[in-house]
Short mmCIF file of C-alpha atoms in Angstrom, two decimals:
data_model
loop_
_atom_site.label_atom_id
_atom_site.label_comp_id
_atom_site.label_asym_id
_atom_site.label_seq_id
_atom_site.Cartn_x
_atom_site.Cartn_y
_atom_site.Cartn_z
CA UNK A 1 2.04 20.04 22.15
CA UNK A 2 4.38 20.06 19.23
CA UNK A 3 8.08 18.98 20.13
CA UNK A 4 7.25 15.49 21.53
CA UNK A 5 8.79 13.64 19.20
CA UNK A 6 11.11 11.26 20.25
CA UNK A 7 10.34 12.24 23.94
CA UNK A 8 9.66 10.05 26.41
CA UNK A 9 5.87 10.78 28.53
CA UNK A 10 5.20 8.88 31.60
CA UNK A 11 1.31 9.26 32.81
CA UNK A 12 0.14 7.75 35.75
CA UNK A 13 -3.66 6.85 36.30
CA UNK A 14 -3.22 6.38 31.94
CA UNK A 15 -5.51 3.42 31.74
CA UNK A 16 -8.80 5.67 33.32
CA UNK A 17 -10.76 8.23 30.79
CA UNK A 18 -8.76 11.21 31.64
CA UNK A 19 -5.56 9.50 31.59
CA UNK A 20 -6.21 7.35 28.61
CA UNK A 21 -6.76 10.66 26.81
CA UNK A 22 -3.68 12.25 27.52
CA UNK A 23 -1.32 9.32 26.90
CA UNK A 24 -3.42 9.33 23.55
CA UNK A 25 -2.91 12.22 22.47
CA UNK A 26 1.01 12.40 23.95
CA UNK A 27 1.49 9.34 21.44
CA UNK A 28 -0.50 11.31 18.18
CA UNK A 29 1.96 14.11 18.99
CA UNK A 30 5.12 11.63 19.01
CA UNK A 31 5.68 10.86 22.17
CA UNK A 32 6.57 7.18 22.99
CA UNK A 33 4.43 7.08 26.69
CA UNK A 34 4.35 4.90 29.47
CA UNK A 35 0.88 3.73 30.57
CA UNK A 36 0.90 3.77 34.29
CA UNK A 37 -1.38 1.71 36.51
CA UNK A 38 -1.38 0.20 39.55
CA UNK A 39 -2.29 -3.14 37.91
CA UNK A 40 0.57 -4.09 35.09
CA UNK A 41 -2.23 -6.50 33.34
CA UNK A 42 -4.97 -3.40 33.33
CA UNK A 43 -2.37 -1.65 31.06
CA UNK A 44 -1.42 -4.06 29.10
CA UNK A 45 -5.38 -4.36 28.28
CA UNK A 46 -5.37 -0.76 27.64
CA UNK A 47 -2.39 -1.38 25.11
CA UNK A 48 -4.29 -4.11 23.26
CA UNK A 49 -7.28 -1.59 23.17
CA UNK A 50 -5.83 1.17 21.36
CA UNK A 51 -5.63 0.63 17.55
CA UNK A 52 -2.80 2.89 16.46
CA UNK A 53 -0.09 0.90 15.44
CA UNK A 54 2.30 3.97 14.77
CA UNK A 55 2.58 4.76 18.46
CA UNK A 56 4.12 3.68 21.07
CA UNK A 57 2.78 2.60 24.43
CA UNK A 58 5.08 0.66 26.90
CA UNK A 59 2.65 -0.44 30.28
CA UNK A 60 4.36 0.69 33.55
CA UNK A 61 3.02 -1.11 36.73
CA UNK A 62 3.37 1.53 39.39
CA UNK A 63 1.62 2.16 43.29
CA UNK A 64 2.30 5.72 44.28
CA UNK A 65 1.71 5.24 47.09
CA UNK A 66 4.60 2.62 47.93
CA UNK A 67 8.27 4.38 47.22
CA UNK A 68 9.50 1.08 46.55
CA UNK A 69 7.13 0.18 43.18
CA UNK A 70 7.70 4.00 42.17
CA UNK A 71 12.37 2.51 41.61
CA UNK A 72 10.78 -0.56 40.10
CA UNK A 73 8.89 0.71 38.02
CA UNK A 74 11.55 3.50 36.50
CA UNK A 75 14.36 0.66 36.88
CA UNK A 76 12.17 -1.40 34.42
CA UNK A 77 11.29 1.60 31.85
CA UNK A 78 15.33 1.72 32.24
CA UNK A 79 15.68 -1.45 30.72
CA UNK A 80 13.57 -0.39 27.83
CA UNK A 81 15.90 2.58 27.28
CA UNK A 82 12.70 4.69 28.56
CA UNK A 83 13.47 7.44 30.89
CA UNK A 84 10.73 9.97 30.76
CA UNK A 85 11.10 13.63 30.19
CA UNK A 86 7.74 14.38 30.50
CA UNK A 87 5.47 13.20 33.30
CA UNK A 88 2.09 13.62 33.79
CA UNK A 89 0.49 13.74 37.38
CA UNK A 90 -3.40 11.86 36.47
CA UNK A 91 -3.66 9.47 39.09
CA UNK A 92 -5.97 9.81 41.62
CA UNK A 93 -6.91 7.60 44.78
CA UNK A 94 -10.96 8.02 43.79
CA UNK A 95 -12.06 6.13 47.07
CA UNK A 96 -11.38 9.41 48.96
CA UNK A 97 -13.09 11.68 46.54
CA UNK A 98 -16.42 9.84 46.62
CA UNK A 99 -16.51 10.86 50.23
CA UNK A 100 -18.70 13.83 51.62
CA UNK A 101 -16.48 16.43 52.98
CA UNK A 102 -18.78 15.92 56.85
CA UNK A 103 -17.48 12.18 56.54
CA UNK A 104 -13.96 12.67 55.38
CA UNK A 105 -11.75 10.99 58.31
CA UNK A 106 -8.15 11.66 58.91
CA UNK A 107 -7.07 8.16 57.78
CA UNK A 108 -8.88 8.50 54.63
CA UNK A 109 -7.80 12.24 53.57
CA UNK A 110 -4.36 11.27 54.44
CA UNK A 111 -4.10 7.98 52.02
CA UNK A 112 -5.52 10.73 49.29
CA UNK A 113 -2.83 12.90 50.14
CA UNK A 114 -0.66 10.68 50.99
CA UNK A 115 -1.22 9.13 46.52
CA UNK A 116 -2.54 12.47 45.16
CA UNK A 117 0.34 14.64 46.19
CA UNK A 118 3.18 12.56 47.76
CA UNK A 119 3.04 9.98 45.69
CA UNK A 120 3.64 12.31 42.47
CA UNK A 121 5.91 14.26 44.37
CA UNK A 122 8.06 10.94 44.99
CA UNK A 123 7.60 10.10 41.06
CA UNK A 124 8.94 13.29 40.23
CA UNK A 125 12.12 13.54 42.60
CA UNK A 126 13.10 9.73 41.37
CA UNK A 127 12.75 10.87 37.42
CA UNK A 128 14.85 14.38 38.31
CA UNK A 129 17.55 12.10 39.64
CA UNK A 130 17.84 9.63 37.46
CA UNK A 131 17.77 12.62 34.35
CA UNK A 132 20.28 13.91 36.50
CA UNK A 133 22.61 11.16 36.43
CA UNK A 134 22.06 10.88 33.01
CA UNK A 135 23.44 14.32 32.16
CA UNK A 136 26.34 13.32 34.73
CA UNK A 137 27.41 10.32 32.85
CA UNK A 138 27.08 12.08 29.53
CA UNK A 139 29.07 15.04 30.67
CA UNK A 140 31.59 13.21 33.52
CA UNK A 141 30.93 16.54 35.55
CA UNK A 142 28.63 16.46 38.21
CA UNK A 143 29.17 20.59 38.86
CA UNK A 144 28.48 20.45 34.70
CA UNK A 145 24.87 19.09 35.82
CA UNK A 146 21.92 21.74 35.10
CA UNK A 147 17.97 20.57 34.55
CA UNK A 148 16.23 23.14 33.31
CA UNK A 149 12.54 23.11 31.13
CA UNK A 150 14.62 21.26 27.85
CA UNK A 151 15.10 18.18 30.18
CA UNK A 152 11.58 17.81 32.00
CA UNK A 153 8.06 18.76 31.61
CA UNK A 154 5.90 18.64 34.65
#
């Protein structure tokens, strides 16, 4: 994972033991990462937790599944100069994969879906466009506009 310095990492689901992990070791590689959780105070505890003091964390209160929290929460990264270029797809609506496959019900595999895929999918689009009107205002030329792998890791 070399090159992360100075980048910008957003991971949702950071605050869990997978998650954690990867924001962790995003941040030991440079990376200045946004701790994603549906609860704002549950990342702010994860914050506190972690002892590196050369690192930094930012906490990022975001619901995939609501497109509404997915602008708030970029819009208030924005105001902390943070617009990721890396994003990490952790989070996981666990409810629905506790449940035996013979009892899975359509409501309940399509909330997982609907936060496991969508959600991330929604994440991902907002980031691309706002990266992309970066690069427009930088440039003043929206045909001048190109993302390519130097301007987003998935």
């Amino acid at each position: 994972m070399k090159g992360l310095r100075g980048r910008a990492a957003l991971v949702t689901g950071a605050t869990g033991l997978i998650g954690g992990a990867i924001a962790s070791r995003l941040a030991s590689e440079g990376a200045c990462v946004a701790v994603a959780s549906r609860n704002a105070a549950k990342a702010q505890q994860w914050i506190g937790q972690t002892e590196n003091e050369q690192v930094r964390f930012v906490a990022a209160q975001l619901n995939l599944s609501d497109g509404e929290s997915i602008r708030k929460c970029l819009d208030r990264l924005a105001t902390q100069d943070f617009v990721p270029t890396v994003v990490v797809a952790n989070a996981s609506l666990r409810d629905g994969l506790s449940t035996h496959f013979k009892d899975l019900t359509h409501e309940s595999f399509t909330k997982l879906v609907e936060v496991d895929l969508v959600g991330h999918v929604l994440l991902l689009r907002e980031v691309v466009a706002r990266l992309d009107g970066r690069q427009q205002h930088k440039t003043g030329d929206r045909k001048s506009t190109r993302l390519n792998s130097s301007h987003i890791t998935i």
